[in-house]
Short mmCIF file of C-alpha atoms and ligand atoms in Angstrom, two decimals:
data_model
loop_
_atom_site.label_atom_id
_atom_site.label_comp_id
_atom_site.label_asym_id
_atom_site.label_seq_id
_atom_site.Cartn_x
_atom_site.Cartn_y
_atom_site.Cartn_z
CA MET A 1 -55.80 111.37 -46.33
CA LYS A 2 -58.86 111.54 -48.51
CA ILE A 3 -60.78 108.81 -46.76
CA LEU A 4 -61.02 111.03 -43.69
CA GLU A 5 -62.77 113.66 -45.71
CA LEU A 6 -65.28 111.02 -46.76
CA PHE A 7 -66.11 110.11 -43.21
CA TYR A 8 -66.31 113.70 -42.10
CA LYS A 9 -69.01 114.14 -44.72
CA LEU A 10 -70.67 110.90 -43.66
CA ILE A 11 -71.09 111.86 -40.02
CA ARG A 12 -72.54 115.23 -40.86
CA PHE A 13 -75.09 113.41 -42.92
CA LEU A 14 -75.70 110.05 -41.26
CA GLY A 15 -76.33 111.08 -37.66
CA PRO A 16 -78.78 113.90 -38.39
CA ASN A 17 -80.66 111.70 -40.85
CA GLY A 18 -81.17 108.91 -38.34
CA PHE A 19 -78.72 106.27 -39.57
CA GLY A 20 -77.43 104.27 -36.60
CA GLY A 21 -74.18 102.90 -37.97
CA VAL A 22 -71.97 101.96 -40.88
CA GLN A 23 -70.52 98.61 -41.89
CA ILE A 24 -66.99 99.19 -43.11
CA SER A 25 -64.92 97.01 -45.44
CA PRO A 26 -62.44 94.65 -43.74
CA PRO A 27 -60.06 96.98 -41.84
CA ASN A 28 -57.13 94.53 -41.61
CA GLU A 29 -54.05 94.05 -43.75
CA HIS A 30 -54.96 92.40 -47.05
CA ARG A 31 -53.31 90.97 -50.13
CA ILE A 32 -52.41 93.40 -52.89
CA LEU A 33 -53.88 91.67 -55.89
CA TYR A 34 -52.26 93.61 -58.67
CA GLN A 35 -53.24 92.35 -62.10
CA PRO A 36 -50.97 94.20 -64.57
CA ASP A 37 -52.75 92.89 -67.63
CA TRP A 38 -56.18 93.97 -66.49
CA ASP A 39 -58.08 97.04 -67.57
CA PRO A 40 -56.55 100.15 -65.86
CA ASN A 41 -59.44 100.77 -63.47
CA VAL A 42 -59.75 97.15 -62.37
CA LYS A 43 -56.09 96.41 -61.74
CA ARG A 44 -56.79 96.14 -58.00
CA PRO A 45 -60.07 94.24 -57.57
CA TRP A 46 -62.30 95.08 -54.60
CA TYR A 47 -62.13 91.52 -53.35
CA GLU A 48 -58.45 91.68 -52.38
CA SER A 49 -59.86 93.04 -49.10
CA TYR A 50 -61.24 89.54 -48.43
CA GLN A 51 -57.75 88.00 -48.47
CA PRO A 52 -56.19 88.70 -45.05
CA ILE A 53 -52.40 88.88 -44.63
CA SER A 54 -52.40 89.95 -40.96
CA TYR A 55 -54.60 91.73 -38.42
CA LYS A 56 -52.73 95.01 -38.63
CA LEU A 57 -55.14 97.86 -39.31
CA GLU A 58 -53.75 99.18 -42.56
CA THR A 59 -55.55 98.84 -45.91
CA ARG A 60 -55.95 100.52 -49.27
CA ARG A 61 -58.52 102.69 -47.49
CA GLY A 62 -56.16 104.10 -44.85
CA THR A 63 -53.91 103.64 -41.82
CA ARG A 64 -54.65 102.57 -38.27
CA GLY A 65 -54.46 106.18 -37.10
CA GLU A 66 -56.95 107.25 -39.73
CA LEU A 67 -59.32 104.45 -38.81
CA ILE A 68 -59.18 105.41 -35.12
CA ASP A 69 -59.83 109.03 -35.97
CA MET A 70 -62.85 108.10 -38.10
CA VAL A 71 -64.33 105.77 -35.46
CA GLU A 72 -63.93 108.40 -32.76
CA ARG A 73 -65.63 111.10 -34.77
CA CYS A 74 -68.46 108.77 -35.79
CA ASN A 75 -69.02 107.67 -32.18
CA LYS A 76 -69.21 111.34 -31.16
CA ALA A 77 -71.87 111.85 -33.82
CA GLY A 78 -73.86 108.85 -32.52
CA VAL A 79 -72.98 106.76 -35.57
CA ARG A 80 -71.59 103.30 -34.75
CA ILE A 81 -68.99 101.50 -36.85
CA TYR A 82 -69.29 97.76 -37.56
CA ALA A 83 -66.28 96.02 -39.07
CA ASP A 84 -66.41 93.27 -41.65
CA VAL A 85 -64.26 90.56 -40.05
CA VAL A 86 -62.60 87.93 -42.25
CA ALA A 87 -61.49 85.21 -39.84
CA ASN A 88 -62.27 82.01 -41.74
CA HIS A 89 -59.20 82.19 -43.92
CA MET A 90 -56.14 84.09 -45.05
CA CYS A 91 -55.34 84.82 -48.71
CA GLY A 92 -55.69 82.53 -51.74
CA THR A 93 -53.12 79.77 -52.26
CA ASP A 94 -52.36 81.49 -55.59
CA ALA A 95 -50.76 84.48 -53.80
CA GLY A 96 -47.28 82.90 -53.55
CA ILE A 97 -44.63 85.10 -51.95
CA GLY A 98 -45.26 88.77 -51.25
CA THR A 99 -46.11 91.51 -48.80
CA GLY A 100 -49.54 92.78 -47.80
CA SER A 101 -51.04 96.25 -47.50
CA ALA A 102 -49.21 96.84 -44.19
CA GLY A 103 -45.94 95.42 -45.47
CA SER A 104 -46.10 92.01 -43.75
CA ALA A 105 -44.36 89.18 -45.58
CA TYR A 106 -46.17 85.98 -46.53
CA ASP A 107 -45.38 82.78 -48.35
CA THR A 108 -48.41 80.67 -49.18
CA GLU A 109 -46.39 77.60 -50.15
CA GLN A 110 -44.92 77.57 -46.62
CA TYR A 111 -48.29 78.60 -45.08
CA SER A 112 -46.37 81.46 -43.51
CA PHE A 113 -47.95 84.77 -42.47
CA SER A 114 -45.24 86.61 -40.55
CA GLY A 115 -47.46 89.50 -39.45
CA VAL A 116 -49.63 87.31 -37.19
CA PRO A 117 -47.74 84.88 -37.17
CA PHE A 118 -49.46 81.81 -38.65
CA SER A 119 -47.73 78.69 -39.97
CA SER A 120 -48.80 75.39 -41.53
CA GLY A 121 -50.06 73.92 -38.26
CA ASP A 122 -52.66 76.69 -38.10
CA PHE A 123 -54.43 75.69 -41.33
CA ASN A 124 -56.85 72.85 -42.05
CA VAL A 125 -55.64 71.59 -45.42
CA PRO A 126 -51.96 70.87 -44.55
CA GLN A 127 -53.09 69.10 -41.38
CA GLY A 128 -55.29 66.76 -43.43
CA LYS A 129 -58.49 68.09 -41.85
CA CYS A 130 -60.17 68.74 -45.21
CA ASN A 131 -61.82 65.72 -46.81
CA SER A 132 -62.03 66.87 -50.43
CA HIS A 133 -59.59 65.60 -53.06
CA ASP A 134 -58.16 69.03 -53.92
CA GLY A 135 -58.52 70.95 -50.65
CA GLN A 136 -61.40 73.01 -52.04
CA ILE A 137 -65.07 73.15 -51.13
CA SER A 138 -67.20 71.65 -53.85
CA ASN A 139 -69.92 69.73 -52.00
CA TYR A 140 -72.18 72.08 -50.02
CA GLY A 141 -74.08 69.00 -48.85
CA ASP A 142 -71.13 68.06 -46.61
CA PRO A 143 -70.79 70.35 -43.54
CA ASP A 144 -67.26 69.05 -42.78
CA GLN A 145 -66.10 70.06 -46.21
CA VAL A 146 -67.81 73.47 -46.08
CA ARG A 147 -66.10 74.20 -42.73
CA ASN A 148 -62.69 72.55 -43.13
CA CYS A 149 -61.76 73.04 -46.79
CA ASP A 150 -60.69 76.11 -48.74
CA LEU A 151 -63.43 78.46 -49.96
CA PHE A 152 -62.32 79.66 -53.45
CA GLY A 153 -58.80 78.43 -52.62
CA LEU A 154 -58.61 80.79 -49.60
CA MET A 155 -56.31 79.24 -46.99
CA ASP A 156 -58.68 77.88 -44.37
CA LEU A 157 -57.71 78.54 -40.75
CA ASP A 158 -57.99 75.80 -38.12
CA LEU A 159 -60.20 77.70 -35.69
CA SER A 160 -60.42 74.70 -33.38
CA LYS A 161 -56.87 75.56 -32.27
CA GLU A 162 -56.60 77.70 -29.16
CA TYR A 163 -53.71 79.67 -30.66
CA VAL A 164 -55.71 80.60 -33.78
CA ARG A 165 -58.82 81.47 -31.76
CA GLN A 166 -56.75 83.73 -29.54
CA LYS A 167 -55.19 85.55 -32.53
CA VAL A 168 -58.64 86.23 -33.97
CA ALA A 169 -60.02 87.26 -30.56
CA ASP A 170 -57.06 89.61 -30.07
CA TYR A 171 -57.91 91.20 -33.42
CA LEU A 172 -61.57 91.66 -32.47
CA SER A 173 -60.58 93.05 -29.07
CA ASP A 174 -58.25 95.50 -30.78
CA LEU A 175 -61.22 96.67 -32.90
CA THR A 176 -63.54 97.18 -29.93
CA SER A 177 -60.77 98.90 -27.96
CA ILE A 178 -60.69 101.66 -30.59
CA GLY A 179 -64.47 102.09 -30.39
CA ILE A 180 -65.78 99.71 -33.05
CA ALA A 181 -69.24 98.55 -31.98
CA GLY A 182 -69.52 95.12 -33.56
CA PHE A 183 -68.82 92.79 -36.43
CA ARG A 184 -70.12 91.25 -39.60
CA ILE A 185 -68.57 87.78 -39.46
CA ASP A 186 -67.58 87.04 -43.04
CA ALA A 187 -68.07 83.47 -44.29
CA ALA A 188 -69.53 82.34 -40.93
CA LYS A 189 -71.10 79.35 -42.68
CA HIS A 190 -67.54 78.14 -43.28
CA MET A 191 -66.71 78.30 -39.57
CA TRP A 192 -67.96 75.83 -36.95
CA PRO A 193 -70.52 77.52 -34.68
CA ALA A 194 -68.53 76.28 -31.66
CA ASP A 195 -65.42 78.05 -32.97
CA VAL A 196 -67.32 81.32 -33.49
CA GLN A 197 -68.72 80.92 -29.97
CA ALA A 198 -65.28 80.31 -28.45
CA ILE A 199 -63.87 83.42 -30.14
CA LEU A 200 -66.77 85.67 -29.13
CA GLY A 201 -66.55 84.26 -25.61
CA LYS A 202 -63.05 85.69 -25.28
CA LEU A 203 -64.26 89.25 -25.89
CA LYS A 204 -64.70 91.74 -23.08
CA ASP A 205 -67.63 94.15 -22.85
CA LEU A 206 -67.34 97.22 -25.08
CA PRO A 207 -65.21 99.99 -23.51
CA THR A 208 -67.13 102.41 -21.29
CA SER A 209 -65.30 105.32 -22.91
CA TYR A 210 -67.69 104.95 -25.84
CA PHE A 211 -70.49 102.60 -24.68
CA ASN A 212 -72.79 102.01 -21.72
CA PRO A 213 -71.40 99.63 -19.08
CA GLY A 214 -72.14 95.99 -19.90
CA SER A 215 -72.57 96.56 -23.67
CA ARG A 216 -71.63 93.64 -25.89
CA PRO A 217 -70.45 93.87 -29.51
CA PHE A 218 -73.30 93.68 -32.05
CA VAL A 219 -72.64 90.52 -34.07
CA TYR A 220 -74.17 89.44 -37.34
CA GLN A 221 -72.94 86.45 -39.25
CA GLU A 222 -72.79 85.97 -42.99
CA VAL A 223 -74.61 82.70 -43.53
CA ILE A 224 -76.05 82.32 -47.02
CA ASP A 225 -78.94 79.93 -46.53
CA LEU A 226 -81.33 79.90 -49.43
CA GLY A 227 -82.26 76.29 -48.78
CA GLY A 228 -81.00 73.11 -50.39
CA GLU A 229 -77.73 72.93 -48.43
CA ALA A 230 -76.58 70.98 -45.37
CA ILE A 231 -75.97 74.05 -43.23
CA SER A 232 -78.82 76.29 -42.09
CA SER A 233 -78.64 79.76 -40.61
CA THR A 234 -80.43 78.64 -37.42
CA GLU A 235 -77.20 76.86 -36.40
CA TYR A 236 -75.82 80.34 -35.73
CA THR A 237 -78.70 82.38 -34.31
CA HIS A 238 -77.75 81.72 -30.67
CA LEU A 239 -74.48 83.59 -31.34
CA GLY A 240 -75.89 86.74 -32.91
CA ARG A 241 -77.96 87.75 -35.89
CA VAL A 242 -77.60 86.17 -39.31
CA THR A 243 -77.74 87.80 -42.73
CA GLU A 244 -81.15 86.69 -44.03
CA PHE A 245 -80.57 86.29 -47.77
CA ARG A 246 -84.14 85.07 -48.34
CA TYR A 247 -85.35 88.53 -47.30
CA GLY A 248 -83.78 90.42 -50.21
CA ARG A 249 -84.77 87.68 -52.61
CA ASN A 250 -88.40 87.82 -51.48
CA VAL A 251 -88.65 91.59 -51.54
CA SER A 252 -86.94 91.71 -54.92
CA GLU A 253 -89.51 89.25 -56.26
CA ALA A 254 -92.14 91.90 -55.72
CA PHE A 255 -90.25 94.81 -57.19
CA ARG A 256 -87.61 93.81 -59.72
CA ASP A 257 -88.17 93.72 -63.43
CA GLY A 258 -90.42 90.80 -64.22
CA GLY A 259 -91.07 90.41 -60.50
CA SER A 260 -92.82 87.11 -59.91
CA ASN A 261 -94.80 88.09 -56.83
CA HIS A 262 -97.25 90.90 -56.01
CA ILE A 263 -96.73 93.39 -53.21
CA SER A 264 -100.39 92.88 -52.32
CA ASN A 265 -99.33 89.44 -51.02
CA TYR A 266 -96.88 90.92 -48.53
CA GLU A 267 -99.32 91.85 -45.77
CA THR A 268 -98.04 88.91 -43.69
CA PHE A 269 -94.38 89.12 -44.75
CA GLY A 270 -91.83 88.27 -42.08
CA SER A 271 -90.85 85.46 -39.70
CA GLY A 272 -91.95 82.08 -41.02
CA TRP A 273 -92.36 83.28 -44.61
CA ASP A 274 -90.21 81.13 -46.89
CA ASN A 275 -88.52 79.74 -43.74
CA MET A 276 -86.96 83.10 -42.94
CA VAL A 277 -85.45 83.27 -39.44
CA PRO A 278 -87.44 84.96 -36.64
CA GLU A 279 -87.31 88.72 -36.99
CA GLY A 280 -85.19 89.12 -33.85
CA ASP A 281 -82.46 86.97 -35.43
CA ALA A 282 -82.28 88.70 -38.80
CA LEU A 283 -80.08 91.25 -40.44
CA ALA A 284 -82.35 92.37 -43.29
CA PHE A 285 -81.06 93.79 -46.57
CA ILE A 286 -82.00 93.96 -50.23
CA ASP A 287 -78.58 93.55 -51.85
CA ASN A 288 -74.99 93.41 -50.63
CA HIS A 289 -71.50 93.91 -52.06
CA ASP A 290 -71.53 90.36 -53.44
CA ASN A 291 -74.94 89.75 -54.93
CA GLN A 292 -75.24 93.22 -56.50
CA ARG A 293 -72.43 92.11 -58.84
CA GLY A 294 -73.21 88.41 -59.28
CA HIS A 295 -70.95 87.06 -56.51
CA GLY A 296 -72.34 84.91 -53.63
CA ALA A 297 -76.06 84.19 -54.22
CA GLY A 298 -76.21 86.91 -56.86
CA GLY A 299 -78.39 87.52 -59.84
CA LYS A 300 -81.88 87.77 -58.44
CA VAL A 301 -81.92 90.92 -56.36
CA VAL A 302 -82.86 94.45 -57.29
CA THR A 303 -79.98 96.95 -57.09
CA HIS A 304 -79.15 100.60 -57.77
CA ILE A 305 -78.98 99.69 -61.46
CA ASP A 306 -82.81 99.97 -61.41
CA PRO A 307 -83.36 103.07 -59.28
CA GLN A 308 -87.16 103.06 -59.40
CA TYR A 309 -87.48 99.43 -58.32
CA TYR A 310 -84.67 99.82 -55.84
CA LYS A 311 -86.35 102.77 -54.11
CA LEU A 312 -89.50 100.68 -53.81
CA ALA A 313 -87.62 97.74 -52.32
CA VAL A 314 -85.61 99.79 -49.82
CA THR A 315 -88.62 101.91 -48.85
CA TYR A 316 -90.57 98.73 -48.17
CA MET A 317 -87.67 97.26 -46.16
CA LEU A 318 -87.32 100.33 -43.97
CA ALA A 319 -91.08 100.58 -43.46
CA TRP A 320 -91.69 96.91 -42.67
CA PRO A 321 -90.96 95.62 -39.14
CA TYR A 322 -88.52 92.76 -39.68
CA GLY A 323 -84.91 92.46 -38.55
CA VAL A 324 -82.23 95.11 -38.30
CA PRO A 325 -82.17 96.70 -41.78
CA ARG A 326 -78.93 97.43 -43.62
CA VAL A 327 -78.96 99.89 -46.52
CA MET A 328 -76.41 99.33 -49.29
CA SER A 329 -74.23 102.21 -50.49
CA SER A 330 -72.24 101.52 -53.64
CA TYR A 331 -69.89 102.72 -56.29
CA ASP A 332 -70.79 102.26 -59.92
CA PHE A 333 -69.05 99.49 -61.87
CA VAL A 334 -68.89 97.96 -65.30
CA THR A 335 -67.10 94.68 -64.56
CA HIS A 336 -67.84 92.65 -61.45
CA TRP A 337 -64.28 92.70 -60.10
CA GLN A 338 -63.74 96.46 -60.59
CA GLY A 339 -62.39 98.19 -57.49
CA PRO A 340 -63.68 101.45 -56.03
CA PRO A 341 -62.87 104.88 -57.51
CA SER A 342 -59.25 105.45 -56.51
CA ASP A 343 -56.20 107.58 -57.13
CA GLY A 344 -53.06 106.60 -59.07
CA ASN A 345 -51.83 104.57 -56.09
CA TYR A 346 -55.13 102.68 -55.80
CA VAL A 347 -56.00 104.52 -52.59
CA THR A 348 -59.79 104.74 -52.40
CA ASP A 349 -61.18 108.19 -53.28
CA ASP A 350 -63.56 110.15 -51.13
CA PRO A 351 -66.88 110.79 -52.87
CA PRO A 352 -67.41 114.39 -53.95
CA ILE A 353 -70.79 115.61 -52.64
CA LEU A 354 -72.63 117.50 -55.35
CA GLN A 355 -74.85 120.57 -54.93
CA ASP A 356 -78.01 118.47 -54.69
CA GLY A 357 -76.54 116.27 -51.95
CA SER A 358 -75.85 113.27 -54.19
CA CYS A 359 -72.41 111.76 -54.74
CA GLY A 360 -70.23 112.19 -57.83
CA GLY A 361 -66.90 110.67 -58.83
CA GLY A 362 -68.30 107.23 -59.59
CA TRP A 363 -70.03 106.79 -56.22
CA VAL A 364 -73.72 105.90 -56.20
CA CYS A 365 -74.44 106.59 -52.49
CA GLU A 366 -77.92 105.08 -52.48
CA HIS A 367 -78.23 106.17 -48.85
CA ARG A 368 -78.35 109.78 -50.09
CA TRP A 369 -81.25 109.20 -52.46
CA ARG A 370 -84.08 111.27 -51.01
CA ALA A 371 -86.58 108.46 -50.46
CA ILE A 372 -83.99 106.19 -48.84
CA LYS A 373 -82.49 108.96 -46.73
CA ASN A 374 -85.89 110.05 -45.44
CA MET A 375 -86.97 106.48 -44.72
CA ALA A 376 -84.17 106.13 -42.15
CA LYS A 377 -85.85 108.67 -39.88
CA TRP A 378 -89.25 107.21 -40.80
CA ARG A 379 -88.19 103.86 -39.34
CA ASN A 380 -86.94 105.48 -36.12
CA ILE A 381 -90.22 107.37 -35.76
CA ALA A 382 -92.26 104.22 -36.48
CA GLY A 383 -90.40 102.54 -33.59
CA ASN A 384 -92.26 99.47 -32.38
CA GLU A 385 -95.65 100.56 -33.70
CA PRO A 386 -97.49 97.73 -35.44
CA VAL A 387 -98.47 97.68 -39.11
CA LYS A 388 -101.98 99.14 -39.49
CA ASN A 389 -104.27 100.33 -42.27
CA TRP A 390 -102.92 97.85 -44.81
CA TRP A 391 -104.35 98.62 -48.26
CA SER A 392 -103.61 97.09 -51.62
CA ASN A 393 -105.20 97.02 -55.05
CA GLY A 394 -104.77 93.24 -55.19
CA ASN A 395 -101.90 93.75 -57.55
CA GLN A 396 -98.71 95.83 -57.41
CA GLN A 397 -99.88 98.69 -55.21
CA ALA A 398 -99.86 98.79 -51.42
CA ALA A 399 -99.97 101.25 -48.54
CA PHE A 400 -99.82 100.93 -44.76
CA SER A 401 -99.11 102.82 -41.58
CA ARG A 402 -97.12 102.04 -38.47
CA GLY A 403 -99.66 102.81 -35.80
CA SER A 404 -100.41 106.53 -35.94
CA LYS A 405 -96.79 107.57 -36.50
CA ALA A 406 -95.91 106.97 -40.13
CA PHE A 407 -97.45 106.06 -43.47
CA VAL A 408 -96.08 104.84 -46.77
CA ALA A 409 -97.54 104.03 -50.22
CA LEU A 410 -95.75 101.92 -52.87
CA ASN A 411 -96.59 101.69 -56.57
CA ARG A 412 -95.06 99.08 -58.89
CA ASP A 413 -98.14 98.95 -61.15
CA ASP A 414 -98.85 100.23 -64.64
CA ASN A 415 -101.26 102.87 -63.39
CA PRO A 416 -101.18 105.51 -60.67
CA ILE A 417 -102.37 105.05 -57.12
CA SER A 418 -105.22 107.52 -56.86
CA ALA A 419 -107.36 106.76 -53.82
CA LYS A 420 -108.66 108.10 -50.55
CA LEU A 421 -106.79 106.02 -47.97
CA ASN A 422 -106.74 105.86 -44.20
CA THR A 423 -103.22 106.89 -43.21
CA GLY A 424 -103.77 106.29 -39.50
CA LEU A 425 -102.10 109.68 -38.90
CA PRO A 426 -103.34 112.62 -36.83
CA SER A 427 -104.88 115.36 -38.97
CA GLY A 428 -102.51 117.90 -40.50
CA GLU A 429 -100.58 118.91 -43.55
CA TYR A 430 -97.65 116.53 -44.10
CA CYS A 431 -94.48 116.86 -46.15
CA ASP A 432 -94.29 114.14 -48.81
CA LEU A 433 -90.75 113.01 -48.04
CA ALA A 434 -90.38 111.15 -51.32
CA ARG A 435 -90.62 114.45 -53.20
CA GLY A 436 -89.40 116.99 -50.69
CA ASP A 437 -87.35 117.46 -47.55
CA PHE A 438 -88.66 118.80 -44.29
CA ASP A 439 -86.91 121.61 -42.43
CA ASP A 440 -87.57 121.15 -38.76
CA ALA A 441 -86.63 124.69 -37.70
CA SER A 442 -88.98 126.48 -40.09
CA LYS A 443 -91.54 123.62 -40.39
CA THR A 444 -91.42 123.90 -44.16
CA CYS A 445 -91.37 121.31 -46.93
CA SER A 446 -89.31 121.72 -50.11
CA GLY A 447 -91.86 119.66 -52.07
CA PRO A 448 -95.58 118.90 -52.21
CA THR A 449 -97.66 118.24 -49.09
CA VAL A 450 -100.48 115.81 -48.31
CA THR A 451 -103.49 116.78 -46.18
CA VAL A 452 -104.78 114.28 -43.63
CA ASP A 453 -108.32 114.93 -42.38
CA LYS A 454 -109.74 114.44 -38.88
CA ALA A 455 -110.62 110.82 -39.65
CA GLY A 456 -107.03 110.11 -40.78
CA ASN A 457 -107.95 109.94 -44.47
CA ALA A 458 -106.00 111.55 -47.28
CA ASP A 459 -106.12 111.66 -51.07
CA ILE A 460 -103.09 109.62 -52.03
CA TYR A 461 -101.64 109.95 -55.50
CA VAL A 462 -98.51 108.05 -56.60
CA ASP A 463 -97.59 108.23 -60.26
CA ASN A 464 -96.36 104.94 -61.74
CA ASN A 465 -94.09 106.72 -64.22
CA SER A 466 -92.38 108.90 -61.68
CA ASP A 467 -88.80 108.52 -60.49
CA GLU A 468 -90.29 108.37 -57.01
CA PRO A 469 -92.86 105.55 -57.05
CA VAL A 470 -93.45 105.91 -53.31
CA LEU A 471 -95.13 108.34 -50.91
CA ILE A 472 -93.62 108.89 -47.47
CA LEU A 473 -95.29 110.63 -44.49
CA HIS A 474 -94.50 110.71 -40.77
CA VAL A 475 -95.39 112.75 -37.72
CA GLY A 476 -91.92 114.30 -37.58
CA ALA A 477 -92.59 116.20 -40.82
CA ILE A 478 -95.85 118.09 -40.30
CA VAL A 479 -96.06 121.52 -41.92
CA LYS A 480 -99.33 122.40 -40.16
CA GLY A 481 -100.94 120.25 -37.43
CA TRP A 482 -104.51 119.72 -36.21
CA LEU A 483 -106.53 120.98 -39.15
C1 LIG B 1 -58.52 81.58 -57.62
C2 LIG B 1 -59.06 80.53 -58.56
C3 LIG B 1 -59.39 79.24 -57.78
C4 LIG B 1 -58.14 78.78 -57.05
C5 LIG B 1 -57.65 79.90 -56.15
C6 LIG B 1 -56.39 79.55 -55.38
O1 LIG B 1 -60.26 81.01 -59.17
O2 LIG B 1 -59.81 78.23 -58.67
O3 LIG B 1 -58.43 77.66 -56.24
O4 LIG B 1 -57.39 81.09 -56.92
O5 LIG B 1 -55.37 79.19 -56.27
C7 LIG B 1 -61.14 85.60 -55.35
C8 LIG B 1 -61.33 85.21 -56.81
C9 LIG B 1 -61.12 83.72 -57.01
C10 LIG B 1 -59.72 83.33 -56.51
C11 LIG B 1 -59.68 83.68 -55.01
C12 LIG B 1 -58.31 83.39 -54.40
O6 LIG B 1 -62.63 85.58 -57.23
O7 LIG B 1 -61.18 83.42 -58.39
O8 LIG B 1 -59.55 81.94 -56.67
O9 LIG B 1 -59.93 85.09 -54.83
O10 LIG B 1 -57.34 84.20 -54.98
C13 LIG B 1 -64.85 87.66 -52.23
C14 LIG B 1 -65.20 87.40 -53.69
C15 LIG B 1 -64.46 86.19 -54.23
C16 LIG B 1 -62.97 86.34 -53.97
C17 LIG B 1 -62.78 86.46 -52.47
C18 LIG B 1 -61.31 86.60 -52.07
O11 LIG B 1 -66.59 87.20 -53.80
O12 LIG B 1 -64.69 86.12 -55.63
O13 LIG B 1 -62.25 85.22 -54.50
O14 LIG B 1 -63.45 87.65 -52.01
O15 LIG B 1 -60.73 87.70 -52.71
C19 LIG B 1 -70.17 81.83 -50.85
C20 LIG B 1 -69.75 81.91 -49.39
C21 LIG B 1 -69.81 83.31 -48.84
C22 LIG B 1 -69.13 84.32 -49.76
C23 LIG B 1 -69.73 84.20 -51.15
C24 LIG B 1 -69.08 85.12 -52.15
O16 LIG B 1 -70.54 81.05 -48.59
O17 LIG B 1 -69.19 83.33 -47.57
O18 LIG B 1 -69.61 82.88 -51.64
N1 LIG B 1 -69.20 85.69 -49.25
C25 LIG B 1 -68.13 86.29 -48.43
C26 LIG B 1 -67.85 87.74 -48.81
C27 LIG B 1 -67.19 87.79 -50.17
C28 LIG B 1 -65.84 87.13 -50.09
C29 LIG B 1 -65.79 85.98 -49.18
C30 LIG B 1 -66.87 85.55 -48.45
C31 LIG B 1 -64.47 85.39 -48.93
O19 LIG B 1 -69.03 88.48 -48.76
O20 LIG B 1 -67.08 89.12 -50.63
O21 LIG B 1 -65.45 86.69 -51.41
O22 LIG B 1 -63.88 86.18 -47.87
O23 LIG B 1 -71.58 81.90 -50.97
CA1 LIG B 2 -63.33 77.13 -42.54
#
């Protein structure tokens, strides 16, 4: 199937370019949300994947066998797979009677999901455990309601029940048994931390066929905490990382159109800023599949729609030491519910890779944009080196190094950066990885180079009108060393 082609291309690209893993869409059986009266290319919205029908591994993206094959090949290439796990709920109460993407029958009126199986005693609303008048969450000031009522009418599971916990744990164990390295816990804010803990506690170490002995699944929990609600992300940090939504908002404030903050103020950015969680607890990202299209906490983040600003934001994220960074990779869309590029049967297409390495066929593939791609390796090379040589013009221009390993300059101003700056780097002629790629075998650069003198200084020029408003150097891309 086509999706295999996609992942074959991904591993040839991701591993060599320094990407550590991929978060995949929910891999379990989902509702088929066919809307016959909708526009032809949105008849099957993307978000049907967030309406579980069972934990069988068969979706619009492929079969169990295809998933296993992909995970195995990615693991061999050193690229880990993290699954998006929807365990808070099953499908919407509006689904009625039908069958899911793996053919399992359900009946929402009877609270029946035959593929698991779940029945009415496994859900919060029919047991009277939800305190709102209509079974829905409306008051985010009430933690009981947020955890025990239906999010968008999605049938809320009673995860305090041992039977339900075990079904979810069996699903997660199935995922790790096929080589999946960890989980994004969807809607974690809507689950009691004790329930998440009980489920994770049932999991064995990752299998030694793919991982070092004693390895645990990497867990990050989707908790949208932008302040002003009863539940805070720190209620979950003892269980794994949390998605730090303040991070993307703050970085976007510096770079998006009409940005309200200046990058020159970001010298101290990180833990403690705007009550962000400590850096060791954070999953950092600029935008995600929700807020890039106005869902969950949307509207204020920079996305691929503004490539110049987006390259600035992602370059800054990958250069700055905070959290585990996640890079978004998208398909283009007109309406917010539009599903991915797909064939006549709504099976997701593989992205055609064009001559220049970018994606066609409606895929954006931000991770293949040169600056973003080259920043992945930059971050690995920077390692744990501290931020040094911070420079800014007091406005929308900044530059810094990570020790003596890597250097970056960012320009969101109305004029070019044109200055002699201390890069902190050893002397040599460096490939500017925003404008060219480095070939390790021949030590050549396909674009312009930057010369660093014996004192570590270089003439740095970054055009404000360019498509590449950044400059990217690191010690792994030196054309000529020790000048
Ligand atoms: C409809 C009606 C409701 C009615 C209900 C049941 O609108 O009034 O009560 O039917 O009769 C879709 C539709 C929604 C529909 C619902 C059930 O948009 O209109 O309700 O399905 O059929 C994604 C989408 C949602 C989508 C959901 C399920 O964003 O629009 O709902 O998938 O398909 C909060 C949360 C946070 C959440 C964020 C979006 O705290 O956890 O909102 N983010 C995650 C995922 C997100 C996903 C979910 C959670 C749910 O990242 O992608 O929602 O799994 O901030
Ligand atoms: Ca819940």
